Tab-separated table of C-alpha atoms and ligand atoms in Angstrom:
chain	number	residue	atom	x	y	z
A	1	MET	CA	-10.588	1.316	6.660
A	2	SER	CA	-7.438	-0.613	6.402
A	3	LEU	CA	-6.484	-1.794	2.898
A	4	VAL	CA	-3.986	-4.908	2.558
A	5	VAL	CA	-2.661	-5.946	-0.879
A	6	MET	CA	-2.122	-9.755	-0.741
A	7	LYS	CA	0.326	-11.603	-2.948
A	8	PHE	CA	0.077	-15.215	-3.797
A	9	GLY	CA	3.137	-17.358	-5.177
A	10	GLY	CA	2.834	-20.173	-7.283
A	11	THR	CA	2.687	-22.578	-4.564
A	12	SER	CA	-0.112	-20.572	-2.896
A	13	VAL	CA	-1.959	-21.499	-6.582
A	14	GLU	CA	-0.319	-24.479	-7.750
A	15	ASP	CA	-3.911	-26.508	-8.027
A	16	PRO	CA	-7.460	-26.518	-6.553
A	17	THR	CA	-6.669	-27.650	-3.348
A	18	ALA	CA	-3.791	-24.451	-2.960
A	19	ILE	CA	-6.567	-21.864	-4.832
A	20	ASN	CA	-9.216	-23.050	-2.107
A	21	ARG	CA	-6.917	-22.354	0.702
A	22	THR	CA	-6.006	-19.027	-0.732
A	23	ALA	CA	-9.681	-18.341	-1.264
A	24	ALA	CA	-10.212	-19.040	2.317
A	25	ILE	CA	-7.425	-16.869	3.518
A	26	VAL	CA	-8.785	-14.158	1.346
A	27	ALA	CA	-12.343	-14.222	2.617
A	28	GLY	CA	-10.827	-13.918	6.209
A	29	ARG	CA	-9.354	-10.731	5.692
A	30	VAL	CA	-12.597	-9.625	4.001
A	31	ALA	CA	-14.602	-11.139	6.838
A	32	ALA	CA	-12.416	-9.058	9.058
A	33	GLY	CA	-13.170	-5.563	7.249
A	34	LYS	CA	-10.380	-5.234	5.336
A	35	GLN	CA	-10.361	-3.654	1.695
A	36	THR	CA	-8.208	-6.361	-0.156
A	37	VAL	CA	-6.516	-6.213	-3.394
A	38	VAL	CA	-5.416	-9.822	-4.113
A	39	VAL	CA	-2.305	-10.300	-6.596
A	40	VAL	CA	-1.340	-13.969	-8.093
A	41	SER	CA	1.344	-15.560	-9.743
A	42	ALA	CA	1.278	-18.064	-12.218
A	43	MET	CA	0.650	-21.446	-11.132
A	44	SER	CA	3.725	-22.922	-10.041
A	45	LYS	CA	6.408	-23.810	-13.019
A	46	VAL	CA	4.191	-22.588	-15.584
A	47	THR	CA	6.326	-19.313	-16.099
A	48	ASP	CA	9.270	-21.641	-16.621
A	49	GLN	CA	7.231	-24.208	-19.150
A	50	LEU	CA	6.039	-21.087	-21.123
A	51	LEU	CA	9.807	-19.862	-21.720
A	52	ARG	CA	10.390	-23.497	-22.380
A	53	ALA	CA	7.521	-23.730	-25.022
A	54	ALA	CA	9.200	-20.444	-26.514
A	55	ALA	CA	12.738	-21.036	-26.854
A	56	ALA	CA	11.570	-24.386	-28.479
A	57	ALA	CA	9.384	-22.780	-31.045
A	58	ALA	CA	11.795	-20.347	-31.951
A	59	GLN	CA	14.340	-23.365	-32.349
A	60	GLY	CA	12.192	-24.843	-34.814
A	61	ASP	CA	10.788	-27.650	-32.784
A	62	ARG	CA	6.782	-26.477	-33.443
A	63	THR	CA	5.562	-30.116	-31.861
A	64	GLY	CA	7.407	-29.600	-28.609
A	65	ALA	CA	6.574	-26.334	-28.416
A	66	LEU	CA	2.789	-27.057	-28.833
A	67	ALA	CA	2.875	-30.396	-26.586
A	68	ILE	CA	4.303	-28.199	-23.518
A	69	SER	CA	1.229	-25.768	-24.418
A	70	SER	CA	-1.260	-28.741	-24.705
A	71	ARG	CA	-0.161	-30.116	-21.372
A	72	LEU	CA	-0.878	-26.424	-20.054
A	73	ARG	CA	-4.186	-26.211	-21.266
A	74	ALA	CA	-5.161	-29.557	-19.493
A	75	ARG	CA	-3.621	-28.407	-16.244
A	76	HIS	CA	-5.325	-25.040	-16.230
A	77	ARG	CA	-8.833	-26.671	-17.532
A	78	ASP	CA	-8.722	-29.226	-15.069
A	79	THR	CA	-7.976	-26.926	-12.243
A	80	ALA	CA	-11.085	-24.642	-13.384
A	81	CYS	CA	-13.108	-27.580	-13.702
A	82	ALA	CA	-12.442	-28.613	-10.199
A	83	LEU	CA	-12.871	-25.494	-8.692
A	84	ILE	CA	-16.135	-24.193	-10.804
A	85	LYS	CA	-19.216	-25.952	-10.089
A	86	THR	CA	-21.704	-23.337	-11.182
A	87	PRO	CA	-22.444	-24.441	-14.564
A	88	ALA	CA	-22.650	-21.143	-16.513
A	89	ASP	CA	-19.577	-19.791	-14.867
A	90	ALA	CA	-17.553	-22.750	-15.537
A	91	ALA	CA	-18.582	-22.733	-19.468
A	92	ALA	CA	-17.748	-19.434	-19.465
A	93	LEU	CA	-14.475	-19.615	-17.708
A	94	CYS	CA	-13.569	-22.960	-19.717
A	95	ASN	CA	-14.351	-20.725	-23.311
A	96	LEU	CA	-11.998	-18.048	-22.178
A	97	ILE	CA	-9.249	-20.696	-21.260
A	98	GLU	CA	-9.690	-22.537	-24.694
A	99	GLN	CA	-9.708	-18.992	-26.442
A	100	LYS	CA	-6.192	-18.120	-24.652
A	101	PHE	CA	-4.295	-21.295	-25.242
A	102	ASP	CA	-5.519	-21.025	-29.120
A	103	SER	CA	-4.348	-17.636	-29.230
A	104	LEU	CA	-0.780	-18.624	-27.431
A	105	ASP	CA	-0.493	-21.716	-29.793
A	106	GLU	CA	-1.098	-19.104	-32.851
A	107	ILE	CA	2.088	-17.326	-31.446
A	108	LEU	CA	4.169	-20.471	-31.074
A	109	ARG	CA	3.511	-21.765	-34.635
A	110	GLY	CA	4.974	-18.213	-35.866
A	111	LEU	CA	8.076	-18.367	-33.922
A	112	ALA	CA	8.166	-21.902	-35.075
A	113	ALA	CA	7.711	-20.196	-38.444
A	114	ILE	CA	10.121	-17.219	-37.887
A	115	LEU	CA	12.706	-18.876	-35.802
A	116	GLU	CA	13.282	-15.898	-33.911
A	117	LEU	CA	12.375	-15.106	-30.150
A	118	THR	CA	12.490	-11.600	-29.227
A	119	PRO	CA	12.331	-10.027	-25.538
A	120	ARG	CA	9.010	-8.530	-26.260
A	121	ILE	CA	7.584	-11.928	-27.642
A	122	SER	CA	8.961	-13.606	-24.781
A	123	ASP	CA	7.119	-11.369	-22.608
A	124	LEU	CA	3.945	-11.793	-24.197
A	125	VAL	CA	4.069	-15.733	-24.380
A	126	VAL	CA	4.971	-15.699	-20.707
A	127	SER	CA	2.190	-13.204	-19.700
A	128	TYR	CA	-0.229	-15.781	-20.263
A	129	GLY	CA	0.747	-17.417	-16.880
A	130	GLU	CA	-0.633	-14.718	-15.009
A	131	ARG	CA	-3.451	-14.109	-17.196
A	132	LEU	CA	-4.884	-17.553	-16.964
A	133	SER	CA	-3.818	-17.891	-13.012
A	134	SER	CA	-5.836	-14.755	-12.242
A	135	ARG	CA	-8.913	-15.558	-14.504
A	136	ILE	CA	-9.267	-19.072	-12.773
A	137	ILE	CA	-8.574	-17.541	-9.120
A	138	ALA	CA	-11.067	-14.704	-9.479
A	139	ALA	CA	-13.730	-17.281	-10.578
A	140	ALA	CA	-13.060	-19.276	-7.752
A	141	PHE	CA	-13.299	-16.326	-5.035
A	142	THR	CA	-16.727	-15.460	-6.643
A	143	GLU	CA	-17.877	-19.096	-6.305
A	144	ARG	CA	-16.557	-19.566	-2.870
A	145	GLY	CA	-19.104	-16.199	-1.871
A	146	THR	CA	-16.315	-13.568	-2.211
A	147	ASN	CA	-17.217	-10.418	-4.224
A	148	ALA	CA	-14.128	-10.585	-6.715
A	149	ALA	CA	-13.401	-8.776	-9.962
A	150	HIS	CA	-10.857	-9.755	-12.126
A	151	VAL	CA	-8.471	-6.869	-13.337
A	152	ASP	CA	-6.002	-7.245	-15.982
A	153	ALA	CA	-2.644	-6.014	-14.580
A	154	ARG	CA	-1.656	-4.591	-17.875
A	155	GLU	CA	-4.103	-1.738	-17.343
A	156	ILE	CA	-2.795	-0.959	-14.309
A	157	ILE	CA	1.460	-1.726	-13.936
A	158	ILE	CA	2.754	0.610	-16.779
A	159	THR	CA	6.221	0.516	-17.481
A	160	ASP	CA	8.778	1.517	-19.821
A	161	SER	CA	9.638	-0.837	-22.648
A	162	GLN	CA	12.393	-2.459	-21.145
A	163	PHE	CA	10.651	-6.028	-22.046
A	164	GLY	CA	11.885	-8.634	-19.840
A	165	LYS	CA	12.820	-6.457	-16.845
A	166	ALA	CA	10.520	-3.298	-17.496
A	167	VAL	CA	10.719	-0.211	-15.109
A	168	PRO	CA	7.465	0.542	-13.677
A	169	LEU	CA	6.046	4.266	-13.999
A	170	ASP	CA	5.241	5.107	-10.566
A	171	VAL	CA	2.916	8.225	-11.473
A	172	LEU	CA	0.759	6.313	-14.078
A	173	ILE	CA	0.566	3.257	-11.972
A	174	GLU	CA	-0.854	5.620	-9.199
A	175	LYS	CA	-3.381	7.273	-11.448
A	176	ARG	CA	-4.237	4.136	-12.923
A	177	ALA	CA	-4.758	2.500	-9.595
A	178	ALA	CA	-6.682	5.606	-8.565
A	179	GLU	CA	-9.005	5.168	-11.421
A	180	HIS	CA	-9.809	1.413	-11.775
A	181	LEU	CA	-8.976	0.033	-8.374
A	182	ARG	CA	-10.022	2.599	-5.889
A	183	PRO	CA	-13.861	2.425	-7.250
A	184	LEU	CA	-13.899	-1.517	-7.227
A	185	LEU	CA	-12.833	-1.093	-3.521
A	186	ASP	CA	-15.229	1.449	-2.631
A	187	GLN	CA	-17.766	-0.832	-3.822
A	188	GLY	CA	-16.583	-3.423	-1.629
A	189	LYS	CA	-15.131	-5.564	-4.111
A	190	VAL	CA	-11.686	-7.589	-4.296
A	191	PRO	CA	-9.681	-6.686	-7.151
A	192	VAL	CA	-7.795	-9.830	-8.337
A	193	MET	CA	-5.028	-9.411	-10.790
A	194	GLY	CA	-1.701	-10.995	-12.124
A	195	GLY	CA	1.435	-10.206	-10.777
A	196	PHE	CA	4.671	-9.546	-12.887
A	197	ILE	CA	2.838	-8.685	-15.956
A	198	ALA	CA	2.968	-5.237	-17.197
A	199	ALA	CA	2.305	-3.257	-20.168
A	200	ASN	CA	4.068	-0.228	-21.792
A	201	GLU	CA	2.143	3.128	-22.617
A	202	GLN	CA	1.415	1.757	-25.646
A	203	ASN	CA	-0.504	-1.103	-24.539
A	204	ILE	CA	2.287	-3.560	-25.237
A	205	THR	CA	2.779	-6.447	-22.801
A	206	THR	CA	5.833	-6.126	-20.714
A	207	THR	CA	7.220	-8.160	-17.667
A	208	LEU	CA	8.655	-6.933	-14.302
A	209	GLY	CA	11.554	-9.825	-14.169
A	210	ARG	CA	11.384	-13.122	-12.827
A	211	GLY	CA	9.981	-13.371	-9.091
A	212	GLY	CA	8.303	-10.115	-10.353
A	213	SER	CA	5.010	-10.711	-8.676
A	214	ASP	CA	6.379	-9.312	-5.232
A	215	PHE	CA	7.162	-6.541	-7.038
A	216	THR	CA	3.422	-6.188	-8.486
A	217	ALA	CA	2.173	-6.338	-4.664
A	218	ALA	CA	4.756	-3.527	-3.420
A	219	LEU	CA	3.949	-1.217	-6.578
A	220	LEU	CA	0.181	-1.393	-5.614
A	221	GLY	CA	0.415	-1.314	-1.847
A	222	GLY	CA	2.496	2.096	-2.898
A	223	ALA	CA	0.198	3.623	-5.274
A	224	LEU	CA	-2.952	2.685	-2.992
A	225	ALA	CA	-1.159	3.580	0.409
A	226	ALA	CA	-2.146	0.359	1.604
A	227	ASP	CA	-1.723	-0.369	5.370
A	228	ALA	CA	0.211	-3.603	5.019
A	229	ILE	CA	1.792	-6.008	1.896
A	230	GLU	CA	1.147	-9.727	2.459
A	231	ILE	CA	3.201	-11.881	0.569
A	232	TRP	CA	1.826	-15.288	0.694
A	233	THR	CA	4.441	-18.197	-0.017
A	234	ASP	CA	5.064	-21.828	1.317
A	235	VAL	CA	7.489	-21.116	4.185
A	236	ASP	CA	6.858	-19.692	7.504
A	237	GLY	CA	8.647	-16.210	6.616
A	238	ILE	CA	12.499	-15.377	7.409
A	239	MET	CA	14.519	-17.768	9.224
A	240	THR	CA	17.453	-17.295	11.401
A	241	SER	CA	19.156	-19.960	8.605
A	242	ASP	CA	17.929	-22.484	6.325
A	243	PRO	CA	16.293	-25.116	8.209
A	244	ARG	CA	17.235	-28.172	5.998
A	245	VAL	CA	20.967	-27.173	7.193
A	246	CYS	CA	20.185	-26.144	10.670
A	247	PRO	CA	17.233	-28.108	12.002
A	248	ASP	CA	17.107	-25.328	14.926
A	249	ALA	CA	16.866	-22.485	12.685
A	250	LEU	CA	14.119	-20.239	14.191
A	251	ARG	CA	11.599	-17.790	12.499
A	252	VAL	CA	12.383	-13.935	12.335
A	253	LYS	CA	9.330	-12.590	13.941
A	254	VAL	CA	10.425	-9.079	12.902
A	255	ILE	CA	13.225	-7.467	10.591
A	256	SER	CA	14.278	-4.014	9.283
A	257	PHE	CA	13.788	-3.530	5.351
A	258	GLU	CA	17.508	-2.837	5.357
A	259	GLU	CA	18.281	-6.253	6.795
A	260	ALA	CA	15.548	-8.232	4.554
A	261	ALA	CA	16.863	-6.222	1.415
A	262	GLU	CA	20.600	-8.022	2.250
A	263	LEU	CA	19.082	-11.328	2.654
A	264	ALA	CA	16.901	-10.969	-0.256
A	265	TYR	CA	20.182	-11.639	-2.250
A	266	PHE	CA	20.677	-14.975	-0.638
A	267	GLY	CA	17.053	-16.526	-0.299
A	268	ALA	CA	15.120	-14.830	-3.508
A	269	LYS	CA	12.959	-17.956	-2.755
A	270	VAL	CA	11.242	-15.657	-0.099
A	271	LEU	CA	11.184	-12.209	-1.148
A	272	HIS	CA	11.885	-10.212	-4.311
A	273	PRO	CA	14.996	-7.588	-3.310
A	274	ALA	CA	12.853	-4.758	-5.467
A	275	THR	CA	9.710	-5.569	-3.485
A	276	ILE	CA	11.535	-3.671	-0.324
A	277	LEU	CA	11.878	-0.303	-2.566
A	278	PRO	CA	8.219	0.835	-3.326
A	279	ALA	CA	7.208	-0.176	0.276
A	280	VAL	CA	10.026	1.329	1.892
A	281	ARG	CA	9.498	4.598	0.572
A	282	LYS	CA	5.821	4.635	1.625
A	283	ASN	CA	6.851	3.375	5.158
A	284	ILE	CA	4.310	-0.080	4.369
A	285	PRO	CA	5.033	-3.016	6.436
A	286	VAL	CA	5.667	-6.233	4.545
A	287	LEU	CA	4.325	-9.322	5.760
A	288	VAL	CA	5.569	-12.618	4.651
A	289	LEU	CA	3.207	-15.386	5.258
A	290	ASN	CA	2.852	-18.955	4.770
A	291	SER	CA	-0.194	-20.205	2.936
A	292	LYS	CA	0.154	-23.726	4.029
A	293	ASN	CA	0.253	-22.705	7.718
A	294	PRO	CA	-1.935	-19.390	7.804
A	295	ALA	CA	-1.929	-19.359	11.471
A	296	ASN	CA	1.645	-18.986	11.601
A	297	GLU	CA	2.644	-15.028	12.177
A	298	GLY	CA	5.274	-15.231	9.361
A	299	THR	CA	8.057	-12.363	9.700
A	300	ARG	CA	7.185	-8.458	9.425
A	301	ILE	CA	9.367	-6.409	7.731
A	302	ILE	CA	9.545	-2.714	8.752
A	303	SER	CA	11.598	0.457	8.168
A	304	ILE	CA	13.187	0.602	11.625
A	305	ALA	CA	13.513	-2.945	13.422
A	306	PRO	CA	13.347	-2.671	17.055
A	307	HIS	CA	16.480	-3.035	18.964
A	308	CYS	CA	17.432	-6.805	19.348
A	309	SER	CA	19.954	-8.320	21.921
A	310	SER	CA	21.338	-10.723	19.416
A	311	PRO	CA	23.778	-9.143	17.065
A	312	PHE	CA	22.415	-11.113	14.082
A	313	LYS	CA	18.925	-11.789	12.629
A	314	SER	CA	19.916	-14.440	9.964
A	315	ILE	CA	22.559	-16.204	8.482
A	316	ALA	CA	22.495	-16.461	4.824
A	317	VAL	CA	24.294	-19.037	2.425
A	318	LYS	CA	25.132	-18.661	-1.052
A	319	LYS	CA	26.457	-21.378	-2.861
A	320	LYS	CA	27.802	-22.087	-6.593
A	321	LEU	CA	29.958	-19.123	-6.591
A	322	SER	CA	33.546	-18.726	-8.168
A	323	ILE	CA	36.597	-16.798	-7.344
A	324	ILE	CA	38.694	-14.986	-9.191
A	325	ASP	CA	42.163	-13.622	-8.442
A	326	VAL	CA	43.780	-10.894	-10.719
A	327	VAL	CA	47.570	-10.263	-9.404
A	328	ALA	CA	49.456	-7.595	-10.950
A	329	SER	CA	52.747	-8.688	-9.370
A	330	ARG	CA	54.674	-6.847	-12.165
A	331	MET	CA	53.141	-3.238	-11.429
A	332	LEU	CA	51.520	-1.652	-9.037
A	333	MET	CA	48.286	-0.984	-9.299
A	334	THR	CA	47.865	2.007	-11.541
A	335	HIS	CA	45.132	4.746	-12.218
A	336	GLY	CA	42.229	3.111	-14.212
A	337	TYR	CA	43.570	-0.501	-13.233
A	338	LEU	CA	40.098	-1.231	-11.297
A	339	LYS	CA	38.152	0.399	-14.056
A	340	ALA	CA	39.625	-1.880	-16.472
A	341	ILE	CA	38.967	-4.919	-14.701
A	342	PHE	CA	35.160	-4.115	-13.974
A	343	ASP	CA	35.001	-3.172	-17.632
A	344	ILE	CA	35.594	-6.829	-18.535
A	345	PHE	CA	32.939	-7.870	-16.354
A	346	ASP	CA	30.624	-5.534	-17.800
A	347	LYS	CA	31.359	-6.712	-21.229
A	348	HIS	CA	30.529	-10.111	-20.393
A	349	GLN	CA	27.234	-8.872	-18.600
A	350	CYS	CA	28.564	-10.703	-15.326
A	351	PRO	CA	27.599	-9.269	-11.868
A	352	VAL	CA	30.294	-9.032	-9.433
A	353	ASP	CA	29.253	-9.734	-5.616
A	354	MET	CA	32.409	-9.378	-3.341
A	355	VAL	CA	35.313	-7.242	-3.999
A	356	SER	CA	38.395	-7.207	-2.015
A	357	THR	CA	41.953	-5.424	-3.085
A	358	SER	CA	45.206	-5.071	-2.024
A	359	GLU	CA	48.300	-2.929	-3.488
A	360	VAL	CA	48.861	-5.830	-6.093
A	361	SER	CA	45.926	-8.139	-6.361
A	362	VAL	CA	42.176	-7.806	-6.706
A	363	SER	CA	39.775	-10.883	-5.755
A	364	LEU	CA	36.352	-10.983	-7.146
A	365	THR	CA	33.206	-13.349	-6.702
A	366	VAL	CA	30.715	-14.003	-9.197
A	367	ASP	CA	28.217	-16.987	-9.897
A	368	SER	CA	29.595	-19.539	-11.379
A	369	ASN	CA	28.809	-19.402	-15.136
A	370	ASP	CA	30.195	-20.489	-18.211
A	371	LYS	CA	31.540	-17.069	-19.556
A	372	LEU	CA	34.004	-17.626	-16.622
A	373	PRO	CA	36.874	-18.837	-19.143
A	374	LEU	CA	36.546	-15.971	-21.785
A	375	ILE	CA	36.344	-13.393	-18.725
A	376	ALA	CA	39.591	-14.999	-17.460
A	377	ALA	CA	41.244	-14.798	-20.613
A	378	ASP	CA	40.255	-11.127	-21.323
A	379	LEU	CA	41.591	-10.253	-17.705
A	380	SER	CA	45.005	-12.129	-18.456
A	381	GLN	CA	45.491	-9.140	-20.805
A	382	LEU	CA	46.023	-7.203	-17.663
A	383	ALA	CA	47.436	-9.364	-14.893
A	384	ASP	CA	47.923	-12.739	-13.627
A	385	VAL	CA	44.454	-14.423	-13.186
A	386	LYS	CA	43.381	-17.625	-11.533
A	387	TYR	CA	39.890	-18.724	-10.927
A	388	GLU	CA	38.164	-21.389	-8.838
A	389	GLY	CA	34.789	-22.620	-8.524
A	390	LYS	CA	32.561	-24.532	-5.821
A	391	LYS	CA	32.628	-21.537	-3.258
A	392	ALA	CA	30.289	-20.195	-1.002
A	393	LEU	CA	29.677	-17.014	0.595
A	394	VAL	CA	28.372	-16.963	3.976
A	395	CYS	CA	26.831	-14.010	5.386
A	396	LEU	CA	25.668	-12.843	8.580
A	397	VAL	CA	22.935	-9.774	8.648
A	398	GLY	CA	22.020	-7.547	11.661
A	399	GLU	CA	21.738	-4.137	12.179
A	400	ASP	CA	22.916	-4.596	15.872
A	401	ILE	CA	26.431	-5.386	14.597
A	402	ARG	CA	26.809	-1.460	13.479
A	403	GLY	CA	29.329	0.014	15.562
A	404	GLN	CA	30.099	-3.225	17.737
A	405	SER	CA	33.696	-3.905	18.177
A	406	GLY	CA	34.788	-7.368	18.246
A	407	MET	CA	32.478	-8.856	16.030
A	408	ALA	CA	34.681	-10.286	13.665
A	409	ALA	CA	36.453	-11.803	16.420
A	410	GLN	CA	33.573	-13.576	17.822
A	411	VAL	CA	32.453	-14.984	14.294
A	412	PHE	CA	35.835	-16.203	13.540
A	413	SER	CA	36.251	-17.998	16.467
A	414	ALA	CA	33.246	-19.818	15.834
A	415	ILE	CA	34.785	-21.169	12.782
A	416	LYS	CA	38.040	-21.687	13.470
A	417	HIS	CA	38.500	-24.861	11.755
A	418	VAL	CA	37.484	-23.369	8.584
A	419	ASN	CA	39.601	-21.951	5.480
A	420	VAL	CA	38.134	-18.530	5.026
A	421	ARG	CA	39.094	-17.167	1.494
A	422	MET	CA	37.716	-13.507	1.406
A	423	ILE	CA	36.188	-11.419	3.870
A	424	SER	CA	33.616	-8.353	3.448
A	425	GLN	CA	31.787	-5.989	5.406
A	426	GLY	CA	29.523	-4.037	3.101
A	427	ALA	CA	29.292	0.000	3.629
A	428	SER	CA	25.988	-0.589	4.999
A	429	GLU	CA	27.749	-2.275	7.900
A	430	ILE	CA	24.992	-4.938	8.711
A	431	ASN	CA	26.405	-7.611	6.870
A	432	MET	CA	29.401	-9.662	7.654
A	433	SER	CA	30.345	-11.870	4.888
A	434	PHE	CA	33.056	-14.344	3.631
A	435	MET	CA	33.793	-16.906	1.455
A	436	ILE	CA	34.921	-20.552	1.987
A	437	ASP	CA	34.793	-23.897	0.233
A	438	GLU	CA	31.062	-24.877	-0.476
A	439	GLU	CA	31.919	-28.510	0.921
A	440	ASP	CA	32.445	-26.531	4.474
A	441	ALA	CA	29.526	-24.416	4.162
A	442	ASP	CA	26.644	-26.398	5.983
A	443	GLU	CA	29.303	-27.065	9.063
A	444	ALA	CA	30.148	-23.126	9.159
A	445	VAL	CA	26.175	-22.116	9.010
A	446	ARG	CA	25.687	-24.679	12.158
A	447	SER	CA	28.554	-23.679	14.349
A	448	LEU	CA	27.552	-19.916	13.558
A	449	HIS	CA	24.150	-20.617	14.574
A	450	ALA	CA	25.305	-22.394	17.451
A	451	ALA	CA	27.212	-19.823	18.435
A	452	PHE	CA	24.709	-16.538	17.611
A	453	PHE	CA	21.267	-18.237	18.328
A	454	LYS	CA	21.843	-19.769	22.159
A	455	GLU	CA	19.937	-17.324	23.756
A	456	PRO	CA	17.821	-15.568	21.126
A	457	ASP	CA	15.651	-12.438	21.974
A	458	PRO	CA	12.099	-13.480	22.030
A	459	VAL	CA	11.079	-9.983	21.099
A	460	VAL	CA	12.544	-10.736	17.935
A	461	PHE	CA	12.539	-14.672	17.138
A	462	ASP	CA	10.149	-17.052	17.338
A	463	VAL	CA	11.425	-18.764	20.545
A	464	GLU	CA	8.206	-20.486	21.628
A	465	SER	CA	8.086	-22.779	18.606
A	466	ARG	CA	11.459	-23.651	19.437
A	467	LYS	CA	10.197	-24.821	22.558
A	468	ALA	CA	7.491	-26.392	21.514
A	469	VAL	CA	9.221	-28.836	19.258
A	470	VAL	CA	11.869	-29.341	21.769
B	1	LIG	N1	5.475	-16.044	-12.523
B	1	LIG	C1	6.573	-15.278	-12.341
B	1	LIG	C2	7.934	-16.074	-12.485
B	1	LIG	O1	7.827	-17.298	-12.167
B	1	LIG	C3	6.588	-14.281	-11.354
B	1	LIG	C4	6.180	-14.468	-10.028
B	1	LIG	O2	5.911	-15.750	-9.590
B	1	LIG	O3	6.528	-13.741	-9.176
B	1	LIG	O4	9.057	-15.587	-12.080
B	2	MG	MG1	8.427	-15.589	-5.929
């Protein structure tokens, strides 16, 4: 029997309407004879609000923190009441919700008393989002006739103790999944669990990092050797570019893991890059689907994508970047010079996106952030430093550019009118990126899209729906 892990993001469980839609999608998979494991995020925006409550409490704003918690309590209670009509089940669920919020309030009061928020307590506070959503959703499934079983994700997803971004322990996860999930599946049940939350071997709550529910789904898919992992979101899958910028963007029907991983960096909204790894290792396809448009086939992410007659699969843009030029005009670069530069970024815990070097200069790009003046001050001990914000990185991704000559010429002739600051082609050879002014970005994307998706390959791109729109 084929097994599918279905993950529903925050917008797919944001309110009773969304949860009903999700319940219907899951019921459809079960009716089709699939063994199904469901992973859910917290209801949309709840994670942010819990983090805000924790921060407020730790700054001494006890009233503010409790007010956030009280609004969340009402939202969860109202959602549960709207979904569960069987009186005994509704009472049990509401009781549970009240208990959970009582204990959350207890923690917030504690934070307001000690005025300190450790990563460990932050994980505990934020875990309430998924702990609550998974309970409500499991009850809603049961109410609608799906044989759901709530499972506390912290009993399955075991991690190390790096709170805030804990590293999963695969062997233990596999063991726990075999012990706890397999029997439920064999009894025809649908395990429903929260994504993102986990525990270390001492049962202390951890989390996998923001957006980590996709990661949970991939870990479970890997542990259970699932046939597919479905990531249900609120977009139709990976697109050839942002449809808000480029109205004739097309859905990419199939893409390789490697291409999707390159794009993930730009569109974390669609997919968490770490999702890719546990699935790639076991060769499990990942499907990105839209819970608001379930008939759409979404994007299928597989190990090796079929050959595509278009060189690129997608054009992505990352804005709000800064470029830093380090010029050692007084001396040629000496041994250890690059290391010294990178050590400074490391010291400020600032990830570097793109690097280009010449004999005497190094240009680096980073997300614009308030540490830049400090970084620049440190770098100026080594050389002359300039930095500039409001930059955008445009990135074209496609396996079929590997080994093709003349690609760069085609790309840059499509955007002749734009001033390009930095160019890079990663070692993966499937991405071509360049840096331009933010204000030129949308126009550049439209020009590139027009140039490279004139005759899209129908095997790879959803050409049909473009025809339908026109
Ligand atoms: N709720 C968590 C977050 O917002 C995890 C997730 O939704 O993937 O980051
Ligand atoms: Mg997400």
